[in-house]
Amino acid sequence: MTVLDEIIAGVVADLEARQAARSLESLQETVAGWRPRDPKPALRASGLSVIAEVKRASPSKGHLATIDDPASLAQAYQDGGAAAISVLTEARRFRGSLADLSAVRAAVSVPLLRKDFVVTEYQLWEGAAAGADLALLIVAALTPSQLADYLALGHRLGLTCLVEAHTPDEVRQARDAGAELLGINNRNLKTLDVDLANFEQMASLIDGDAIRVAESGILSLDDARRMREAGADAVLVGELLVRDGDPAATVAALRSLA
């Protein structure tokens, strides 16, 4: 069993408990009044756009930061010019929650990405009900038909889907499914190994007007500059920011990379 398999097994177990506590119909009633924000204009802006992440822990490094007030951290990200904010909601390995997402939603106006391992349509409704504007779809965690179905549901809900790939074949699957926002993960979710060359080698496979997002392993301004030079329109950054004493200034510095 790979690390990704283990994470998804935990996600499914936790999801069953939430589904028992709240029906799909209840989520749909809440979502009926929600109008998600479109992150694409900000992600296409000049310079390097930043998706700043609220992240307490990771499977590879364990505890990263004590974040008692995710809303305050998100406000700093917004002040620094983040195009969007990613909020981890997976509980077992990342120590996140939907409560974090709701708290951040109440504090900032920029688009929010619910960062989790989506394996059912229920989770898309759940994210929208908590105030998400974006959903993460990981190609390695889904069948081609699931990817297509979830992209279609996201479109109906007004959610922008960040489709994450790690291999050339996954990039092709994402493009074939019609992904407009495509992330290349420098981390292999099956082994947790990280290599920034992964984005460099595959960025050219993202043709047309799809937005290119470099994910994972960006631990310095030099790393971010390297991703920008390789063709990234945006970087998704967590560890660098949550361990930084001035996250607003660091987001601004990342944004300044032409």
Short mmCIF file of N, CA, C and O in Angstrom, two decimals, residues 137-152 169-170 172-174 176-178:
data_model
loop_
_atom_site.label_atom_id
_atom_site.label_comp_id
_atom_site.label_asym_id
_atom_site.label_seq_id
_atom_site.Cartn_x
_atom_site.Cartn_y
_atom_site.Cartn_z
N LEU A 137 -8.52 18.23 -7.23
CA LEU A 137 -8.75 16.90 -7.78
C LEU A 137 -7.39 16.31 -8.14
O LEU A 137 -6.67 16.87 -8.97
N ILE A 138 -7.02 15.21 -7.51
CA ILE A 138 -5.73 14.57 -7.72
C ILE A 138 -5.90 13.43 -8.72
O ILE A 138 -6.62 12.46 -8.44
N VAL A 139 -5.27 13.54 -9.86
CA VAL A 139 -5.44 12.54 -10.91
C VAL A 139 -5.11 11.14 -10.39
O VAL A 139 -5.82 10.17 -10.70
N ALA A 140 -4.05 11.02 -9.60
CA ALA A 140 -3.62 9.70 -9.12
C ALA A 140 -4.63 9.05 -8.18
O ALA A 140 -4.59 7.84 -7.97
N ALA A 141 -5.56 9.84 -7.64
CA ALA A 141 -6.54 9.31 -6.69
C ALA A 141 -7.88 9.00 -7.35
O ALA A 141 -8.80 8.50 -6.68
N LEU A 142 -8.01 9.27 -8.66
CA LEU A 142 -9.30 9.16 -9.34
C LEU A 142 -9.18 8.35 -10.62
O LEU A 142 -8.12 8.32 -11.26
N THR A 143 -10.27 7.72 -11.00
CA THR A 143 -10.34 7.10 -12.32
C THR A 143 -10.62 8.20 -13.35
O THR A 143 -11.09 9.29 -13.00
N PRO A 144 -10.35 7.96 -14.63
CA PRO A 144 -10.66 8.97 -15.64
C PRO A 144 -12.14 9.40 -15.62
O PRO A 144 -12.44 10.58 -15.80
N SER A 145 -13.04 8.46 -15.40
CA SER A 145 -14.46 8.81 -15.37
C SER A 145 -14.80 9.65 -14.14
O SER A 145 -15.60 10.60 -14.23
N GLN A 146 -14.18 9.34 -13.01
CA GLN A 146 -14.41 10.16 -11.81
C GLN A 146 -13.89 11.58 -12.04
O GLN A 146 -14.56 12.56 -11.69
N LEU A 147 -12.70 11.70 -12.61
CA LEU A 147 -12.14 13.02 -12.87
C LEU A 147 -13.08 13.83 -13.75
O LEU A 147 -13.35 15.01 -13.46
N ALA A 148 -13.59 13.25 -14.81
CA ALA A 148 -14.51 13.95 -15.70
C ALA A 148 -15.79 14.33 -14.98
O ALA A 148 -16.29 15.46 -15.11
N ASP A 149 -16.34 13.40 -14.19
CA ASP A 149 -17.59 13.66 -13.47
C ASP A 149 -17.42 14.76 -12.44
O ASP A 149 -18.29 15.63 -12.28
N TYR A 150 -16.30 14.74 -11.72
CA TYR A 150 -16.09 15.72 -10.65
C TYR A 150 -15.80 17.10 -11.23
O TYR A 150 -16.22 18.11 -10.67
N LEU A 151 -15.10 17.14 -12.36
CA LEU A 151 -14.91 18.42 -13.04
C LEU A 151 -16.25 19.00 -13.48
O LEU A 151 -16.49 20.21 -13.35
N ALA A 152 -17.12 18.14 -13.99
CA ALA A 152 -18.44 18.60 -14.44
C ALA A 152 -19.27 19.10 -13.27
O ALA A 152 -19.94 20.14 -13.36
N ASP A 169 1.72 11.24 -18.08
CA ASP A 169 0.43 10.63 -18.39
C ASP A 169 -0.69 11.31 -17.62
O ASP A 169 -1.79 11.52 -18.16
N GLU A 170 -0.43 11.67 -16.36
CA GLU A 170 -1.47 12.35 -15.58
C GLU A 170 -1.74 13.75 -16.12
O GLU A 170 -2.90 14.21 -16.10
N ARG A 172 -1.58 14.57 -19.26
CA ARG A 172 -2.42 14.33 -20.44
C ARG A 172 -3.86 14.03 -20.04
O ARG A 172 -4.81 14.51 -20.67
N GLN A 173 -4.03 13.23 -18.99
CA GLN A 173 -5.38 12.94 -18.52
C GLN A 173 -6.09 14.22 -18.08
O GLN A 173 -7.28 14.42 -18.37
N ALA A 174 -5.37 15.07 -17.38
CA ALA A 174 -5.96 16.32 -16.90
C ALA A 174 -6.37 17.22 -18.07
O ALA A 174 -7.47 17.79 -18.08
N ASP A 176 -6.97 16.25 -21.19
CA ASP A 176 -8.05 15.59 -21.93
C ASP A 176 -9.39 15.79 -21.23
O ASP A 176 -10.44 15.85 -21.88
N ALA A 177 -9.36 15.88 -19.89
CA ALA A 177 -10.60 16.08 -19.13
C ALA A 177 -11.05 17.53 -19.15
O ALA A 177 -12.16 17.84 -18.69
N GLY A 178 -10.22 18.42 -19.67
CA GLY A 178 -10.60 19.82 -19.79
C GLY A 178 -10.17 20.70 -18.64
O GLY A 178 -10.73 21.79 -18.44
#
